[in-house]
């Protein structure tokens, strides 16, 4: 039976460490402020923003939420971002996605000062990550690296397969695994003989957005399986991209959904907020 990688416990430990570091900053008179911009009434976005507010409050980061109406124009949103870029009291800026269809997301993300881009999506930060320079790292991939390390799972020299090539998870995940000296393959919807590819993996990371897609047939004995998916099964119950029941019997370690990777994303956002103090000196 696989060891369960407990994202909740790892996340709680990191938050407690951050709390102490932020307290030390406050004693030096340094406050950390995260500005979250939300446009419209997307219910999932509202939940994410509330979670971020709670997490900030717990560790001692000031959270400033700007809730803008659905009809906000692209020009108006760009002005909000510009004002936050110029506000020296704001360390980190996060524009909650998705944005309403009439707004060009890439244009907005590009407008955020790269030194305040705590999501790690700005091309400057992506470029720095690729060439190994100090940068804000995308929260979910960075959280997965942290989970592996804190679970005493050695990455060096391991064969890693990432299923999914999105800019938010798949691509940056492969870069960060390379940085940790893994041998990395990125698989996707056009990959031939996908099962043969994934069965080579010592560490298999599933980030495709298809409920229970990865069954035990895709996994070699003793593999570490990381499930990035947040899906709903046929009964509307929250599940991941991995069929947990069948894969758990074959894997040496596995992340559950919920209680796995999802817990780490907001926590790594807090880590980036702390790092923003150094970047904005």
mmCIF file of C-alpha atoms in Angstrom:
data_model
loop_
_atom_site.group_PDB
_atom_site.id
_atom_site.type_symbol
_atom_site.label_atom_id
_atom_site.label_comp_id
_atom_site.label_asym_id
_atom_site.label_seq_id
_atom_site.Cartn_x
_atom_site.Cartn_y
_atom_site.Cartn_z
ATOM 1 C CA UNK A 1 0.000 0.000 0.000
ATOM 2 C CA UNK A 2 1.357 3.406 -1.000
ATOM 3 C CA UNK A 3 2.504 6.050 1.443
ATOM 4 C CA UNK A 4 0.023 8.940 1.335
ATOM 5 C CA UNK A 5 1.769 12.287 0.727
ATOM 6 C CA UNK A 6 -0.188 14.560 3.039
ATOM 7 C CA UNK A 7 -0.380 17.989 1.394
ATOM 8 C CA UNK A 8 -2.405 19.352 4.295
ATOM 9 C CA UNK A 9 0.293 18.521 6.880
ATOM 10 C CA UNK A 10 3.171 19.752 4.677
ATOM 11 C CA UNK A 11 1.280 22.955 3.890
ATOM 12 C CA UNK A 12 0.578 23.570 7.619
ATOM 13 C CA UNK A 13 4.281 23.096 8.470
ATOM 14 C CA UNK A 14 5.369 25.612 5.806
ATOM 15 C CA UNK A 15 2.762 28.144 6.958
ATOM 16 C CA UNK A 16 4.049 27.914 10.523
ATOM 17 C CA UNK A 17 7.605 28.531 9.271
ATOM 18 C CA UNK A 18 6.386 31.529 7.245
ATOM 19 C CA UNK A 19 4.545 32.897 10.271
ATOM 20 C CA UNK A 20 7.824 33.081 12.204
ATOM 21 C CA UNK A 21 9.711 34.693 9.308
ATOM 22 C CA UNK A 22 6.970 37.280 8.740
ATOM 23 C CA UNK A 23 6.884 38.047 12.469
ATOM 24 C CA UNK A 24 10.640 38.725 12.315
ATOM 25 C CA UNK A 25 10.099 41.094 9.365
ATOM 26 C CA UNK A 26 7.365 42.923 11.283
ATOM 27 C CA UNK A 27 9.739 43.420 14.210
ATOM 28 C CA UNK A 28 12.018 45.234 11.727
ATOM 29 C CA UNK A 29 9.036 47.380 10.640
ATOM 30 C CA UNK A 30 8.534 45.530 7.333
ATOM 31 C CA UNK A 31 4.923 44.735 6.389
ATOM 32 C CA UNK A 32 4.064 42.368 3.518
ATOM 33 C CA UNK A 33 0.971 43.166 1.443
ATOM 34 C CA UNK A 34 -0.654 41.057 -1.257
ATOM 35 C CA UNK A 35 -3.151 42.747 -3.598
ATOM 36 C CA UNK A 36 -5.659 40.360 -5.184
ATOM 37 C CA UNK A 37 -7.715 41.682 -8.107
ATOM 38 C CA UNK A 38 -10.939 39.831 -8.890
ATOM 39 C CA UNK A 39 -13.129 40.786 -11.864
ATOM 40 C CA UNK A 40 -16.722 39.525 -12.021
ATOM 41 C CA UNK A 41 -18.618 36.928 -9.998
ATOM 42 C CA UNK A 42 -17.083 33.572 -10.931
ATOM 43 C CA UNK A 43 -18.035 31.345 -7.936
ATOM 44 C CA UNK A 44 -14.834 29.261 -8.053
ATOM 45 C CA UNK A 45 -12.742 32.451 -8.104
ATOM 46 C CA UNK A 46 -14.619 33.742 -5.074
ATOM 47 C CA UNK A 47 -13.692 30.555 -3.159
ATOM 48 C CA UNK A 48 -10.019 30.799 -4.197
ATOM 49 C CA UNK A 49 -9.842 34.459 -3.158
ATOM 50 C CA UNK A 50 -11.378 33.677 0.255
ATOM 51 C CA UNK A 51 -8.854 30.866 0.753
ATOM 52 C CA UNK A 52 -6.009 33.253 -0.080
ATOM 53 C CA UNK A 53 -7.357 35.861 2.353
ATOM 54 C CA UNK A 54 -7.554 33.274 5.163
ATOM 55 C CA UNK A 55 -4.057 31.960 4.454
ATOM 56 C CA UNK A 56 -2.621 35.506 4.425
ATOM 57 C CA UNK A 57 -4.325 36.295 7.712
ATOM 58 C CA UNK A 58 -2.901 33.149 9.332
ATOM 59 C CA UNK A 59 0.735 33.928 8.476
ATOM 60 C CA UNK A 60 0.493 37.690 9.024
ATOM 61 C CA UNK A 61 0.427 38.981 5.434
ATOM 62 C CA UNK A 62 -1.906 41.913 4.752
ATOM 63 C CA UNK A 63 -4.396 40.945 2.059
ATOM 64 C CA UNK A 64 -6.007 43.666 -0.042
ATOM 65 C CA UNK A 65 -8.815 42.408 -2.299
ATOM 66 C CA UNK A 66 -10.061 44.597 -5.140
ATOM 67 C CA UNK A 67 -13.397 43.212 -6.362
ATOM 68 C CA UNK A 68 -14.258 44.788 -9.712
ATOM 69 C CA UNK A 69 -17.572 44.417 -11.588
ATOM 70 C CA UNK A 70 -17.956 42.047 -14.558
ATOM 71 C CA UNK A 71 -18.272 44.991 -16.970
ATOM 72 C CA UNK A 72 -14.829 46.416 -16.040
ATOM 73 C CA UNK A 73 -13.021 47.248 -19.299
ATOM 74 C CA UNK A 74 -9.545 46.035 -20.192
ATOM 75 C CA UNK A 75 -8.331 49.630 -20.025
ATOM 76 C CA UNK A 76 -9.751 50.093 -16.511
ATOM 77 C CA UNK A 77 -8.145 46.870 -15.311
ATOM 78 C CA UNK A 78 -4.777 47.867 -16.789
ATOM 79 C CA UNK A 79 -5.040 51.141 -14.858
ATOM 80 C CA UNK A 80 -5.717 49.220 -11.602
ATOM 81 C CA UNK A 81 -2.637 47.048 -12.253
ATOM 82 C CA UNK A 82 -0.515 50.125 -13.031
ATOM 83 C CA UNK A 83 -1.595 51.789 -9.772
ATOM 84 C CA UNK A 84 -0.658 48.656 -7.805
ATOM 85 C CA UNK A 85 2.711 48.469 -9.615
ATOM 86 C CA UNK A 86 3.406 52.020 -8.440
ATOM 87 C CA UNK A 87 2.169 51.476 -4.871
ATOM 88 C CA UNK A 88 5.285 50.899 -2.733
ATOM 89 C CA UNK A 89 3.137 49.389 0.054
ATOM 90 C CA UNK A 90 2.144 46.479 -2.227
ATOM 91 C CA UNK A 91 4.695 43.637 -2.465
ATOM 92 C CA UNK A 92 2.720 41.155 -4.551
ATOM 93 C CA UNK A 93 -0.023 41.447 -7.174
ATOM 94 C CA UNK A 94 -2.300 38.606 -8.202
ATOM 95 C CA UNK A 95 -5.003 38.924 -10.846
ATOM 96 C CA UNK A 96 -7.448 36.062 -10.291
ATOM 97 C CA UNK A 97 -8.115 34.019 -13.420
ATOM 98 C CA UNK A 98 -10.264 33.418 -15.389
ATOM 99 C CA UNK A 99 -11.071 36.981 -16.438
ATOM 100 C CA UNK A 100 -14.271 37.918 -18.320
ATOM 101 C CA UNK A 101 -14.064 37.062 -22.032
ATOM 102 C CA UNK A 102 -13.753 40.680 -23.195
ATOM 103 C CA UNK A 103 -10.405 41.053 -21.385
ATOM 104 C CA UNK A 104 -7.131 39.703 -22.823
ATOM 105 C CA UNK A 105 -5.571 37.717 -19.952
ATOM 106 C CA UNK A 106 -2.056 37.679 -21.430
ATOM 107 C CA UNK A 107 -2.104 41.475 -21.794
ATOM 108 C CA UNK A 108 -3.060 41.886 -18.112
ATOM 109 C CA UNK A 109 -0.457 39.393 -16.845
ATOM 110 C CA UNK A 110 2.209 41.118 -18.935
ATOM 111 C CA UNK A 111 1.283 44.465 -17.333
ATOM 112 C CA UNK A 112 2.099 43.249 -13.801
ATOM 113 C CA UNK A 113 5.540 44.348 -12.564
ATOM 114 C CA UNK A 114 7.655 41.158 -12.761
ATOM 115 C CA UNK A 115 9.037 41.947 -9.267
ATOM 116 C CA UNK A 116 5.479 41.776 -7.885
ATOM 117 C CA UNK A 117 4.319 38.788 -9.972
ATOM 118 C CA UNK A 118 3.760 36.348 -7.079
ATOM 119 C CA UNK A 119 1.933 33.901 -9.399
ATOM 120 C CA UNK A 120 5.160 33.436 -11.364
ATOM 121 C CA UNK A 121 3.393 33.773 -14.734
ATOM 122 C CA UNK A 122 5.165 36.857 -16.142
ATOM 123 C CA UNK A 123 7.442 36.028 -19.126
ATOM 124 C CA UNK A 124 10.394 37.595 -17.279
ATOM 125 C CA UNK A 125 9.954 35.190 -14.361
ATOM 126 C CA UNK A 126 9.323 32.245 -16.689
ATOM 127 C CA UNK A 127 12.541 33.091 -18.581
ATOM 128 C CA UNK A 128 14.537 33.407 -15.352
ATOM 129 C CA UNK A 129 13.193 30.048 -14.167
ATOM 130 C CA UNK A 130 14.220 28.373 -17.449
ATOM 131 C CA UNK A 131 17.823 29.651 -17.251
ATOM 132 C CA UNK A 132 18.067 28.967 -13.513
ATOM 133 C CA UNK A 133 18.065 32.538 -12.181
ATOM 134 C CA UNK A 134 16.332 33.561 -8.957
ATOM 135 C CA UNK A 135 12.651 34.233 -9.728
ATOM 136 C CA UNK A 136 9.099 33.799 -8.520
ATOM 137 C CA UNK A 137 8.189 30.189 -9.322
ATOM 138 C CA UNK A 138 4.685 29.085 -10.421
ATOM 139 C CA UNK A 139 2.954 27.986 -7.227
ATOM 140 C CA UNK A 140 1.673 24.500 -8.099
ATOM 141 C CA UNK A 141 4.926 23.115 -9.592
ATOM 142 C CA UNK A 142 6.979 24.702 -6.780
ATOM 143 C CA UNK A 143 4.588 23.136 -4.265
ATOM 144 C CA UNK A 144 5.091 19.684 -5.811
ATOM 145 C CA UNK A 145 8.887 19.979 -5.501
ATOM 146 C CA UNK A 146 8.424 20.975 -1.858
ATOM 147 C CA UNK A 147 6.101 17.988 -1.231
ATOM 148 C CA UNK A 148 8.584 15.538 -2.719
ATOM 149 C CA UNK A 149 11.510 16.927 -0.734
ATOM 150 C CA UNK A 150 9.617 17.051 2.547
ATOM 151 C CA UNK A 151 8.443 13.478 1.995
ATOM 152 C CA UNK A 152 12.102 12.377 1.628
ATOM 153 C CA UNK A 153 11.582 11.361 -1.995
ATOM 154 C CA UNK A 154 14.864 11.647 -3.861
ATOM 155 C CA UNK A 155 14.505 13.277 -7.290
ATOM 156 C CA UNK A 156 18.132 13.155 -8.518
ATOM 157 C CA UNK A 157 18.630 10.732 -11.393
ATOM 158 C CA UNK A 158 15.006 9.584 -11.355
ATOM 159 C CA UNK A 159 12.952 9.122 -14.518
ATOM 160 C CA UNK A 160 10.070 11.607 -14.352
ATOM 161 C CA UNK A 161 7.078 11.736 -16.695
ATOM 162 C CA UNK A 162 4.785 14.776 -16.657
ATOM 163 C CA UNK A 163 1.413 14.237 -18.375
ATOM 164 C CA UNK A 164 0.244 17.670 -19.547
ATOM 165 C CA UNK A 165 1.995 20.628 -21.171
ATOM 166 C CA UNK A 166 0.142 23.686 -19.872
ATOM 167 C CA UNK A 167 2.021 26.906 -19.138
ATOM 168 C CA UNK A 168 0.722 26.849 -15.561
ATOM 169 C CA UNK A 169 1.723 23.300 -14.543
ATOM 170 C CA UNK A 170 3.127 20.936 -17.195
ATOM 171 C CA UNK A 171 5.910 23.038 -18.736
ATOM 172 C CA UNK A 172 7.198 24.692 -15.533
ATOM 173 C CA UNK A 173 6.960 21.352 -13.710
ATOM 174 C CA UNK A 174 9.315 19.785 -16.240
ATOM 175 C CA UNK A 175 11.796 22.683 -15.821
ATOM 176 C CA UNK A 176 11.787 22.406 -12.023
ATOM 177 C CA UNK A 177 12.242 18.624 -12.134
ATOM 178 C CA UNK A 178 15.207 19.111 -14.507
ATOM 179 C CA UNK A 179 16.652 21.605 -12.032
ATOM 180 C CA UNK A 180 16.462 18.843 -9.397
ATOM 181 C CA UNK A 181 18.434 16.548 -11.737
ATOM 182 C CA UNK A 182 15.588 14.283 -12.863
ATOM 183 C CA UNK A 183 15.444 12.881 -16.392
ATOM 184 C CA UNK A 184 12.205 14.370 -17.728
ATOM 185 C CA UNK A 185 9.677 13.385 -20.391
ATOM 186 C CA UNK A 186 6.608 15.509 -21.139
ATOM 187 C CA UNK A 187 3.657 13.466 -22.413
ATOM 188 C CA UNK A 188 0.417 14.904 -23.793
ATOM 189 C CA UNK A 189 -2.682 14.187 -25.900
ATOM 190 C CA UNK A 190 -0.584 13.471 -29.031
ATOM 191 C CA UNK A 191 1.900 11.135 -27.308
ATOM 192 C CA UNK A 192 1.990 7.697 -28.925
ATOM 193 C CA UNK A 193 1.883 4.613 -26.656
ATOM 194 C CA UNK A 194 1.210 6.791 -23.613
ATOM 195 C CA UNK A 195 1.045 3.819 -21.234
ATOM 196 C CA UNK A 196 4.491 2.653 -22.346
ATOM 197 C CA UNK A 197 5.889 6.141 -21.714
ATOM 198 C CA UNK A 198 4.294 6.589 -18.288
ATOM 199 C CA UNK A 199 5.301 3.082 -17.152
ATOM 200 C CA UNK A 200 8.951 4.177 -17.347
ATOM 201 C CA UNK A 201 8.369 6.816 -14.685
ATOM 202 C CA UNK A 202 9.860 6.625 -11.200
ATOM 203 C CA UNK A 203 7.897 9.831 -10.565
ATOM 204 C CA UNK A 204 4.655 10.294 -12.510
ATOM 205 C CA UNK A 205 2.933 13.704 -12.434
ATOM 206 C CA UNK A 206 -0.592 13.888 -13.875
ATOM 207 C CA UNK A 207 -1.879 17.342 -14.879
ATOM 208 C CA UNK A 208 -4.396 16.844 -17.696
ATOM 209 C CA UNK A 209 -7.816 17.682 -16.224
ATOM 210 C CA UNK A 210 -9.442 14.303 -17.000
ATOM 211 C CA UNK A 211 -11.122 12.583 -14.058
ATOM 212 C CA UNK A 212 -9.480 9.277 -13.039
ATOM 213 C CA UNK A 213 -7.689 9.035 -16.409
ATOM 214 C CA UNK A 214 -4.504 7.478 -14.992
ATOM 215 C CA UNK A 215 -5.263 3.913 -13.903
ATOM 216 C CA UNK A 216 -2.854 1.260 -12.594
ATOM 217 C CA UNK A 217 -2.146 0.308 -16.242
ATOM 218 C CA UNK A 218 -0.186 3.567 -16.627
ATOM 219 C CA UNK A 219 1.958 3.088 -13.514
ATOM 220 C CA UNK A 220 4.991 0.936 -12.849
ATOM 221 C CA UNK A 221 5.374 -0.876 -9.531
ATOM 222 C CA UNK A 222 6.807 1.366 -6.824
ATOM 223 C CA UNK A 223 6.374 4.656 -8.709
ATOM 224 C CA UNK A 224 5.670 7.936 -6.914
ATOM 225 C CA UNK A 225 2.413 9.377 -8.299
ATOM 226 C CA UNK A 226 1.541 13.074 -8.012
ATOM 227 C CA UNK A 227 -2.037 14.014 -8.930
ATOM 228 C CA UNK A 228 -2.512 17.668 -9.919
ATOM 229 C CA UNK A 229 -6.098 17.189 -11.156
ATOM 230 C CA UNK A 230 -9.162 18.783 -9.581
ATOM 231 C CA UNK A 231 -12.050 17.071 -11.330
ATOM 232 C CA UNK A 232 -15.525 15.700 -10.585
ATOM 233 C CA UNK A 233 -16.399 12.038 -11.057
ATOM 234 C CA UNK A 234 -19.688 10.703 -12.468
ATOM 235 C CA UNK A 235 -21.341 11.282 -9.054
ATOM 236 C CA UNK A 236 -20.138 14.880 -8.829
ATOM 237 C CA UNK A 237 -17.573 13.983 -6.164
ATOM 238 C CA UNK A 238 -14.201 15.764 -6.162
ATOM 239 C CA UNK A 239 -11.425 13.576 -7.585
ATOM 240 C CA UNK A 240 -8.142 13.860 -9.433
ATOM 241 C CA UNK A 241 -6.652 12.806 -12.774
ATOM 242 C CA UNK A 242 -5.520 9.570 -11.105
ATOM 243 C CA UNK A 243 -7.783 6.633 -10.287
ATOM 244 C CA UNK A 244 -6.639 6.616 -6.662
ATOM 245 C CA UNK A 245 -8.071 3.220 -5.693
ATOM 246 C CA UNK A 246 -6.311 1.203 -8.390
ATOM 247 C CA UNK A 247 -3.057 3.213 -8.440
ATOM 248 C CA UNK A 248 -2.564 3.300 -4.654
ATOM 249 C CA UNK A 249 -2.035 -0.481 -4.667
ATOM 250 C CA UNK A 250 0.844 -0.165 -7.157
ATOM 251 C CA UNK A 251 2.570 3.101 -6.173
ATOM 252 C CA UNK A 252 5.135 3.566 -3.400
ATOM 253 C CA UNK A 253 3.751 7.044 -2.642
ATOM 254 C CA UNK A 254 0.738 8.997 -3.895
ATOM 255 C CA UNK A 255 -1.024 12.328 -3.342
ATOM 256 C CA UNK A 256 -4.764 12.237 -2.576
ATOM 257 C CA UNK A 257 -7.440 14.561 -3.991
ATOM 258 C CA UNK A 258 -8.483 16.511 -2.019
ATOM 259 C CA UNK A 259 -5.717 16.934 0.568
ATOM 260 C CA UNK A 260 -2.718 16.736 -1.755
ATOM 261 C CA UNK A 261 -1.288 19.180 -4.302
ATOM 262 C CA UNK A 262 -4.187 21.657 -4.022
ATOM 263 C CA UNK A 263 -3.210 22.493 -0.443
ATOM 264 C CA UNK A 264 0.255 23.533 -1.601
ATOM 265 C CA UNK A 265 -0.685 26.066 -4.277
ATOM 266 C CA UNK A 266 -1.888 28.814 -1.917
ATOM 267 C CA UNK A 267 0.961 28.039 0.500
ATOM 268 C CA UNK A 268 3.588 28.599 -2.210
ATOM 269 C CA UNK A 269 1.865 31.860 -3.093
ATOM 270 C CA UNK A 270 2.607 32.933 0.499
ATOM 271 C CA UNK A 271 6.237 31.831 0.029
ATOM 272 C CA UNK A 272 6.423 34.059 -3.072
ATOM 273 C CA UNK A 273 4.930 36.967 -1.100
ATOM 274 C CA UNK A 274 7.717 36.582 1.450
ATOM 275 C CA UNK A 275 10.334 36.460 -1.320
ATOM 276 C CA UNK A 276 8.856 39.639 -2.818
ATOM 277 C CA UNK A 277 10.414 41.597 0.050
ATOM 278 C CA UNK A 278 13.872 40.700 -1.332
ATOM 279 C CA UNK A 279 12.874 41.348 -4.955
ATOM 280 C CA UNK A 280 11.429 44.798 -4.142
ATOM 281 C CA UNK A 281 14.379 46.135 -2.144
#
